[in-house]
PDB file of N, CA and C in Angstrom:
ATOM      1  N   GLN A   1      73.033-121.196  91.168  1.00 57.00           N
ATOM      2  CA  GLN A   1      72.193-121.651  92.176  1.00 57.00           C
ATOM      3  C   GLN A   1      72.729-121.144  93.510  1.00 57.00           C
ATOM      4  N   GLU A   2      74.033-121.088  93.724  1.00 61.00           N
ATOM      5  CA  GLU A   2      74.512-120.687  94.902  1.00 61.00           C
ATOM      6  C   GLU A   2      74.645-119.253  95.105  1.00 61.00           C
ATOM      7  N   VAL A   3      74.418-118.384  94.005  1.00 68.00           N
ATOM      8  CA  VAL A   3      74.574-116.943  94.061  1.00 68.00           C
ATOM      9  C   VAL A   3      73.571-116.306  95.115  1.00 68.00           C
ATOM     10  N   PRO A   4      72.275-116.667  95.137  1.00 72.00           N
ATOM     11  CA  PRO A   4      71.372-115.979  96.159  1.00 72.00           C
ATOM     12  C   PRO A   4      71.947-116.064  97.509  1.00 72.00           C
ATOM     13  N   TYR A   5      72.558-117.119  97.893  1.00 80.00           N
ATOM     14  CA  TYR A   5      73.010-117.389  99.253  1.00 80.00           C
ATOM     15  C   TYR A   5      74.094-116.605  99.619  1.00 80.00           C
ATOM     16  N   ASN A   6      74.857-116.097  98.563  1.00 84.00           N
ATOM     17  CA  ASN A   6      76.117-115.359  98.811  1.00 84.00           C
ATOM     18  C   ASN A   6      75.882-113.829  98.569  1.00 84.00           C
ATOM     19  N   VAL A   7      74.761-113.386  98.404  1.00 91.00           N
ATOM     20  CA  VAL A   7      74.425-111.836  98.166  1.00 91.00           C
ATOM     21  C   VAL A   7      73.994-111.327  99.469  1.00 91.00           C
ATOM     22  N   GLN A   8      74.588-110.249  99.898  1.00 94.00           N
ATOM     23  CA  GLN A   8      74.258-109.429 101.047  1.00 94.00           C
ATOM     24  C   GLN A   8      73.537-108.173 100.610  1.00 94.00           C
ATOM     25  N   GLN A   9      72.483-107.740 101.206  1.00 94.00           N
ATOM     26  CA  GLN A   9      71.826-106.527 100.809  1.00 94.00           C
ATOM     27  C   GLN A   9      72.069-105.486 101.757  1.00 94.00           C
ATOM     28  N   LYS A  10      72.306-104.244 101.311  1.00 96.00           N
ATOM     29  CA  LYS A  10      72.586-102.988 102.164  1.00 96.00           C
ATOM     30  C   LYS A  10      71.615-102.092 101.674  1.00 96.00           C
ATOM     31  N   THR A  11      70.711-101.586 102.487  1.00 97.00           N
ATOM     32  CA  THR A  11      69.760-100.545 102.168  1.00 97.00           C
ATOM     33  C   THR A  11      70.572 -99.157 102.325  1.00 97.00           C
ATOM     34  N   VAL A  12      70.590 -98.388 101.262  1.00 97.00           N
ATOM     35  CA  VAL A  12      71.339 -97.085 101.248  1.00 97.00           C
ATOM     36  C   VAL A  12      70.229 -95.966 101.442  1.00 97.00           C
ATOM     37  N   VAL A  13      69.110 -96.092 100.800  1.00 97.00           N
ATOM     38  CA  VAL A  13      68.039 -94.998 100.888  1.00 97.00           C
ATOM     39  C   VAL A  13      66.852 -95.807 100.955  1.00 97.00           C
ATOM     40  N   TRP A  14      65.839 -95.265 101.851  1.00 97.00           N
ATOM     41  CA  TRP A  14      64.482 -95.717 101.921  1.00 97.00           C
ATOM     42  C   TRP A  14      63.693 -94.468 102.427  1.00 97.00           C
ATOM     43  N   GLU A  15      63.133 -93.812 101.359  1.00 97.00           N
ATOM     44  CA  GLU A  15      62.456 -92.581 101.739  1.00 97.00           C
ATOM     45  C   GLU A  15      61.256 -92.296 100.810  1.00 97.00           C
ATOM     46  N   GLU A  16      60.517 -91.303 101.156  1.00 96.00           N
ATOM     47  CA  GLU A  16      59.412 -90.908 100.236  1.00 96.00           C
ATOM     48  C   GLU A  16      59.825 -89.929  99.250  1.00 96.00           C
ATOM     49  N   GLY A  17      59.561 -90.128  98.027  1.00 95.00           N
ATOM     50  CA  GLY A  17      59.966 -89.137  96.904  1.00 95.00           C
ATOM     51  C   GLY A  17      59.083 -88.087  96.766  1.00 95.00           C
ATOM     52  N   PRO A  18      59.437 -87.150  95.920  1.00 94.00           N
ATOM     53  CA  PRO A  18      58.569 -85.889  95.676  1.00 94.00           C
ATOM     54  C   PRO A  18      57.125 -86.091  95.350  1.00 94.00           C
ATOM     55  N   SER A  19      56.842 -87.208  94.624  1.00 93.00           N
ATOM     56  CA  SER A  19      55.495 -87.411  94.233  1.00 93.00           C
ATOM     57  C   SER A  19      54.785 -88.581  94.991  1.00 93.00           C
ATOM     58  N   GLY A  20      55.351 -88.784  96.265  1.00 93.00           N
ATOM     59  CA  GLY A  20      54.730 -89.699  97.263  1.00 93.00           C
ATOM     60  C   GLY A  20      55.167 -91.101  97.059  1.00 93.00           C
ATOM     61  N   GLU A  21      56.065 -91.347  96.010  1.00 96.00           N
ATOM     62  CA  GLU A  21      56.496 -92.844  95.705  1.00 96.00           C
ATOM     63  C   GLU A  21      57.507 -93.194  96.764  1.00 96.00           C
ATOM     64  N   LEU A  22      57.702 -94.458  96.939  1.00 97.00           N
ATOM     65  CA  LEU A  22      58.728 -94.996  97.876  1.00 97.00           C
ATOM     66  C   LEU A  22      59.988 -95.188  97.041  1.00 97.00           C
ATOM     67  N   VAL A  23      61.027 -94.525  97.461  1.00 97.00           N
ATOM     68  CA  VAL A  23      62.336 -94.638  96.824  1.00 97.00           C
ATOM     69  C   VAL A  23      63.204 -95.534  97.689  1.00 97.00           C
ATOM     70  N   ILE A  24      63.778 -96.550  96.888  1.00 97.00           N
ATOM     71  CA  ILE A  24      64.652 -97.512  97.709  1.00 97.00           C
ATOM     72  C   ILE A  24      65.928 -97.653  96.854  1.00 97.00           C
ATOM     73  N   GLN A  25      67.006 -97.541  97.537  1.00 97.00           N
ATOM     74  CA  GLN A  25      68.343 -97.759  96.879  1.00 97.00           C
ATOM     75  C   GLN A  25      68.962 -98.813  97.687  1.00 97.00           C
ATOM     76  N   GLN A  26      69.378 -99.893  96.956  1.00 97.00           N
ATOM     77  CA  GLN A  26      70.039-101.024  97.630  1.00 97.00           C
ATOM     78  C   GLN A  26      71.344-101.298  96.968  1.00 97.00           C
ATOM     79  N   LYS A  27      72.331-101.702  97.792  1.00 96.00           N
ATOM     80  CA  LYS A  27      73.576-102.297  97.212  1.00 96.00           C
ATOM     81  C   LYS A  27      73.467-103.841  97.430  1.00 96.00           C
ATOM     82  N   LEU A  28      73.755-104.573  96.427  1.00 95.00           N
ATOM     83  CA  LEU A  28      73.799-105.987  96.534  1.00 95.00           C
ATOM     84  C   LEU A  28      75.318-106.380  96.555  1.00 95.00           C
ATOM     85  N   LEU A  29      75.843-106.889  97.697  1.00 96.00           N
ATOM     86  CA  LEU A  29      77.265-107.152  97.861  1.00 96.00           C
ATOM     87  C   LEU A  29      77.581-108.588  97.754  1.00 96.00           C
ATOM     88  N   VAL A  30      78.509-108.884  96.753  1.00 94.00           N
ATOM     89  CA  VAL A  30      78.848-110.339  96.442  1.00 94.00           C
ATOM     90  C   VAL A  30      80.302-110.545  96.676  1.00 94.00           C
ATOM     91  N   PRO A  31      80.711-111.791  97.043  1.00 93.00           N
ATOM     92  CA  PRO A  31      82.056-112.135  97.300  1.00 93.00           C
ATOM     93  C   PRO A  31      82.934-112.325  95.962  1.00 93.00           C
ATOM     94  N   LYS A  32      82.337-112.617  94.888  1.00 91.00           N
ATOM     95  CA  LYS A  32      83.070-112.982  93.659  1.00 91.00           C
ATOM     96  C   LYS A  32      82.573-112.066  92.514  1.00 91.00           C
ATOM     97  N   GLU A  33      83.600-111.750  91.686  1.00 92.00           N
ATOM     98  CA  GLU A  33      83.252-111.069  90.413  1.00 92.00           C
ATOM     99  C   GLU A  33      82.332-111.816  89.477  1.00 92.00           C
ATOM    100  N   SER A  34      82.477-113.168  89.468  1.00 91.00           N
ATOM    101  CA  SER A  34      81.701-114.053  88.586  1.00 91.00           C
ATOM    102  C   SER A  34      80.192-113.908  89.100  1.00 91.00           C
ATOM    103  N   TYR A  35      79.961-113.623  90.472  1.00 90.00           N
ATOM    104  CA  TYR A  35      78.557-113.518  90.861  1.00 90.00           C
ATOM    105  C   TYR A  35      78.000-112.109  90.504  1.00 90.00           C
ATOM    106  N   MET A  36      78.931-111.194  90.462  1.00 93.00           N
ATOM    107  CA  MET A  36      78.542-109.823  90.034  1.00 93.00           C
ATOM    108  C   MET A  36      78.021-109.833  88.574  1.00 93.00           C
ATOM    109  N   ARG A  37      78.806-110.582  87.634  1.00 93.00           N
ATOM    110  CA  ARG A  37      78.474-110.602  86.371  1.00 93.00           C
ATOM    111  C   ARG A  37      77.128-111.374  86.107  1.00 93.00           C
ATOM    112  N   LEU A  38      76.902-112.395  86.965  1.00 91.00           N
ATOM    113  CA  LEU A  38      75.569-113.136  86.799  1.00 91.00           C
ATOM    114  C   LEU A  38      74.409-112.203  87.235  1.00 91.00           C
ATOM    115  N   LEU A  39      74.584-111.601  88.316  1.00 92.00           N
ATOM    116  CA  LEU A  39      73.466-110.566  88.724  1.00 92.00           C
ATOM    117  C   LEU A  39      73.196-109.467  87.857  1.00 92.00           C
ATOM    118  N   ILE A  40      74.256-108.907  87.175  1.00 94.00           N
ATOM    119  CA  ILE A  40      74.088-107.882  86.312  1.00 94.00           C
ATOM    120  C   ILE A  40      73.502-108.389  84.979  1.00 94.00           C
ATOM    121  N   GLY A  41      73.968-109.476  84.529  1.00 94.00           N
ATOM    122  CA  GLY A  41      73.549-110.112  83.214  1.00 94.00           C
ATOM    123  C   GLY A  41      74.115-109.317  81.995  1.00 94.00           C
ATOM    124  N   PRO A  42      73.683-109.971  80.813  1.00 95.00           N
ATOM    125  CA  PRO A  42      74.152-109.292  79.584  1.00 95.00           C
ATOM    126  C   PRO A  42      73.441-107.934  79.436  1.00 95.00           C
ATOM    127  N   LYS A  43      74.180-106.878  79.289  1.00 96.00           N
ATOM    128  CA  LYS A  43      73.714-105.581  79.089  1.00 96.00           C
ATOM    129  C   LYS A  43      72.803-105.062  80.275  1.00 96.00           C
ATOM    130  N   GLY A  44      72.979-105.617  81.372  1.00 95.00           N
ATOM    131  CA  GLY A  44      72.228-105.216  82.578  1.00 95.00           C
ATOM    132  C   GLY A  44      70.845-105.706  82.612  1.00 95.00           C
ATOM    133  N   HIS A  45      70.512-106.684  81.729  1.00 96.00           N
ATOM    134  CA  HIS A  45      69.119-107.198  81.725  1.00 96.00           C
ATOM    135  C   HIS A  45      68.681-107.889  83.058  1.00 96.00           C
ATOM    136  N   MET A  46      69.495-108.682  83.616  1.00 93.00           N
ATOM    137  CA  MET A  46      69.235-109.431  84.875  1.00 93.00           C
ATOM    138  C   MET A  46      68.927-108.517  86.037  1.00 93.00           C
ATOM    139  N   ILE A  47      69.712-107.614  86.207  1.00 95.00           N
ATOM    140  CA  ILE A  47      69.571-106.627  87.316  1.00 95.00           C
ATOM    141  C   ILE A  47      68.339-105.781  87.114  1.00 95.00           C
ATOM    142  N   SER A  48      68.111-105.468  85.925  1.00 96.00           N
ATOM    143  CA  SER A  48      66.870-104.652  85.556  1.00 96.00           C
ATOM    144  C   SER A  48      65.601-105.387  85.854  1.00 96.00           C
ATOM    145  N   GLN A  49      65.598-106.752  85.474  1.00 95.00           N
ATOM    146  CA  GLN A  49      64.497-107.673  85.686  1.00 95.00           C
ATOM    147  C   GLN A  49      64.227-107.849  87.245  1.00 95.00           C
ATOM    148  N   ILE A  50      65.302-107.974  88.000  1.00 93.00           N
ATOM    149  CA  ILE A  50      65.193-108.140  89.378  1.00 93.00           C
ATOM    150  C   ILE A  50      64.583-106.930  90.086  1.00 93.00           C
ATOM    151  N   ALA A  51      65.063-105.722  89.620  1.00 96.00           N
ATOM    152  CA  ALA A  51      64.449-104.416  90.119  1.00 96.00           C
ATOM    153  C   ALA A  51      63.038-104.368  89.782  1.00 96.00           C
ATOM    154  N   GLN A  52      62.626-104.673  88.622  1.00 96.00           N
ATOM    155  CA  GLN A  52      61.273-104.507  88.155  1.00 96.00           C
ATOM    156  C   GLN A  52      60.445-105.536  88.934  1.00 96.00           C
ATOM    157  N   GLU A  53      60.732-106.696  89.250  1.00 95.00           N
ATOM    158  CA  GLU A  53      59.983-107.772  89.872  1.00 95.00           C
ATOM    159  C   GLU A  53      59.832-107.210  91.354  1.00 95.00           C
ATOM    160  N   ALA A  54      61.002-106.805  91.984  1.00 95.00           N
ATOM    161  CA  ALA A  54      61.021-106.330  93.357  1.00 95.00           C
ATOM    162  C   ALA A  54      59.943-105.155  93.484  1.00 95.00           C
ATOM    163  N   SER A  55      60.132-104.197  92.527  1.00 96.00           N
ATOM    164  CA  SER A  55      59.305-103.023  92.599  1.00 96.00           C
ATOM    165  C   SER A  55      57.853-103.393  92.542  1.00 96.00           C
ATOM    166  N   ARG A  56      57.460-104.267  91.617  1.00 97.00           N
ATOM    167  CA  ARG A  56      56.127-104.739  91.458  1.00 97.00           C
ATOM    168  C   ARG A  56      55.541-105.306  92.691  1.00 97.00           C
ATOM    169  N   ASP A  57      56.371-106.250  93.351  1.00 97.00           N
ATOM    170  CA  ASP A  57      56.000-106.857  94.627  1.00 97.00           C
ATOM    171  C   ASP A  57      55.831-105.854  95.791  1.00 97.00           C
ATOM    172  N   LEU A  58      56.730-104.898  95.829  1.00 96.00           N
ATOM    173  CA  LEU A  58      56.697-103.866  96.944  1.00 96.00           C
ATOM    174  C   LEU A  58      55.357-102.988  96.734  1.00 96.00           C
ATOM    175  N   MET A  59      55.152-102.677  95.442  1.00 97.00           N
ATOM    176  CA  MET A  59      53.829-101.864  95.145  1.00 97.00           C
ATOM    177  C   MET A  59      52.663-102.476  95.610  1.00 97.00           C
ATOM    178  N   ASN A  60      52.677-103.790  95.543  1.00 97.00           N
ATOM    179  CA  ASN A  60      51.439-104.557  96.019  1.00 97.00           C
ATOM    180  C   ASN A  60      51.390-104.657  97.480  1.00 97.00           C
ATOM    181  N   ILE A  61      52.522-104.491  98.134  1.00 96.00           N
ATOM    182  CA  ILE A  61      52.635-104.505  99.635  1.00 96.00           C
ATOM    183  C   ILE A  61      52.164-103.162 100.181  1.00 96.00           C
ATOM    184  N   PHE A  62      52.904-102.149  99.674  1.00 94.00           N
ATOM    185  CA  PHE A  62      52.800-100.873 100.180  1.00 94.00           C
ATOM    186  C   PHE A  62      51.742 -99.945  99.554  1.00 94.00           C
ATOM    187  N   LEU A  63      51.144-100.556  98.601  1.00 96.00           N
ATOM    188  CA  LEU A  63      50.054 -99.821  97.834  1.00 96.00           C
ATOM    189  C   LEU A  63      50.406 -98.345  97.430  1.00 96.00           C
ATOM    190  N   CYS A  64      51.582 -98.219  96.902  1.00 96.00           N
ATOM    191  CA  CYS A  64      51.988 -96.915  96.291  1.00 96.00           C
ATOM    192  C   CYS A  64      53.132 -97.380  95.287  1.00 96.00           C
ATOM    193  N   ASP A  65      53.413 -96.337  94.437  1.00 96.00           N
ATOM    194  CA  ASP A  65      54.580 -96.468  93.378  1.00 96.00           C
ATOM    195  C   ASP A  65      55.897 -96.698  94.195  1.00 96.00           C
ATOM    196  N   VAL A  66      56.706 -97.523  93.655  1.00 97.00           N
ATOM    197  CA  VAL A  66      58.010 -97.826  94.172  1.00 97.00           C
ATOM    198  C   VAL A  66      59.006 -97.682  93.124  1.00 97.00           C
ATOM    199  N   ASP A  67      60.094 -96.886  93.510  1.00 96.00           N
ATOM    200  CA  ASP A  67      61.170 -96.739  92.559  1.00 96.00           C
ATOM    201  C   ASP A  67      62.397 -97.390  93.283  1.00 96.00           C
ATOM    202  N   ILE A  68      62.748 -98.583  92.819  1.00 97.00           N
ATOM    203  CA  ILE A  68      63.854 -99.339  93.416  1.00 97.00           C
ATOM    204  C   ILE A  68      65.035 -99.279  92.497  1.00 97.00           C
ATOM    205  N   ARG A  69      66.205 -98.920  93.044  1.00 96.00           N
ATOM    206  CA  ARG A  69      67.489 -98.904  92.280  1.00 96.00           C
ATOM    207  C   ARG A  69      68.521 -99.799  92.933  1.00 96.00           C
ATOM    208  N   LEU A  70      69.067-100.761  92.162  1.00 96.00           N
ATOM    209  CA  LEU A  70      69.926-101.706  92.695  1.00 96.00           C
ATOM    210  C   LEU A  70      71.320-101.487  92.119  1.00 96.00           C
ATOM    211  N   SER A  71      72.254-101.695  92.914  1.00 95.00           N
ATOM    212  CA  SER A  71      73.680-101.704  92.333  1.00 95.00           C
ATOM    213  C   SER A  71      74.378-102.921  92.905  1.00 95.00           C
ATOM    214  N   VAL A  72      75.367-103.502  92.219  1.00 95.00           N
ATOM    215  CA  VAL A  72      76.017-104.693  92.582  1.00 95.00           C
ATOM    216  C   VAL A  72      77.495-104.331  92.813  1.00 95.00           C
ATOM    217  N   LYS A  73      78.037-104.673  93.971  1.00 95.00           N
ATOM    218  CA  LYS A  73      79.371-104.391  94.298  1.00 95.00           C
ATOM    219  C   LYS A  73      80.058-105.547  94.877  1.00 95.00           C
ATOM    220  N   LEU A  74      81.425-105.637  94.823  1.00 95.00           N
ATOM    221  CA  LEU A  74      82.181-106.672  95.341  1.00 95.00           C
ATOM    222  C   LEU A  74      82.478-106.413  96.798  1.00 95.00           C
ATOM    223  N   LEU A  75      82.375-107.359  97.652  1.00 91.00           N
ATOM    224  CA  LEU A  75      82.698-107.230  99.020  1.00 91.00           C
ATOM    225  C   LEU A  75      84.147-106.941  99.268  1.00 91.00           C
ATOM    226  N   ASN A  76      84.450-106.089 100.138  1.00 76.00           N
ATOM    227  CA  ASN A  76      85.870-105.847 100.373  1.00 76.00           C
ATOM    228  C   ASN A  76      86.427-106.711 101.547  1.00 76.00           C
TER     229      ASN A  76
END
């Protein structure tokens, strides 16, 4: 429950792709390794689900295809 409040987002890439899609690359920065494991989930399923849902929401907003790539890193 406290994980979302401790995640910082850093946009690495926000650009138009070769086919006109919106390409977004985000780093999700967390203070604890346990948060990192929770966000990634078993076999990467959780982070994949988060990316799919965010992509779907952004497609509805921007009315174009969205390719979102998320990575999770520990804060230094």
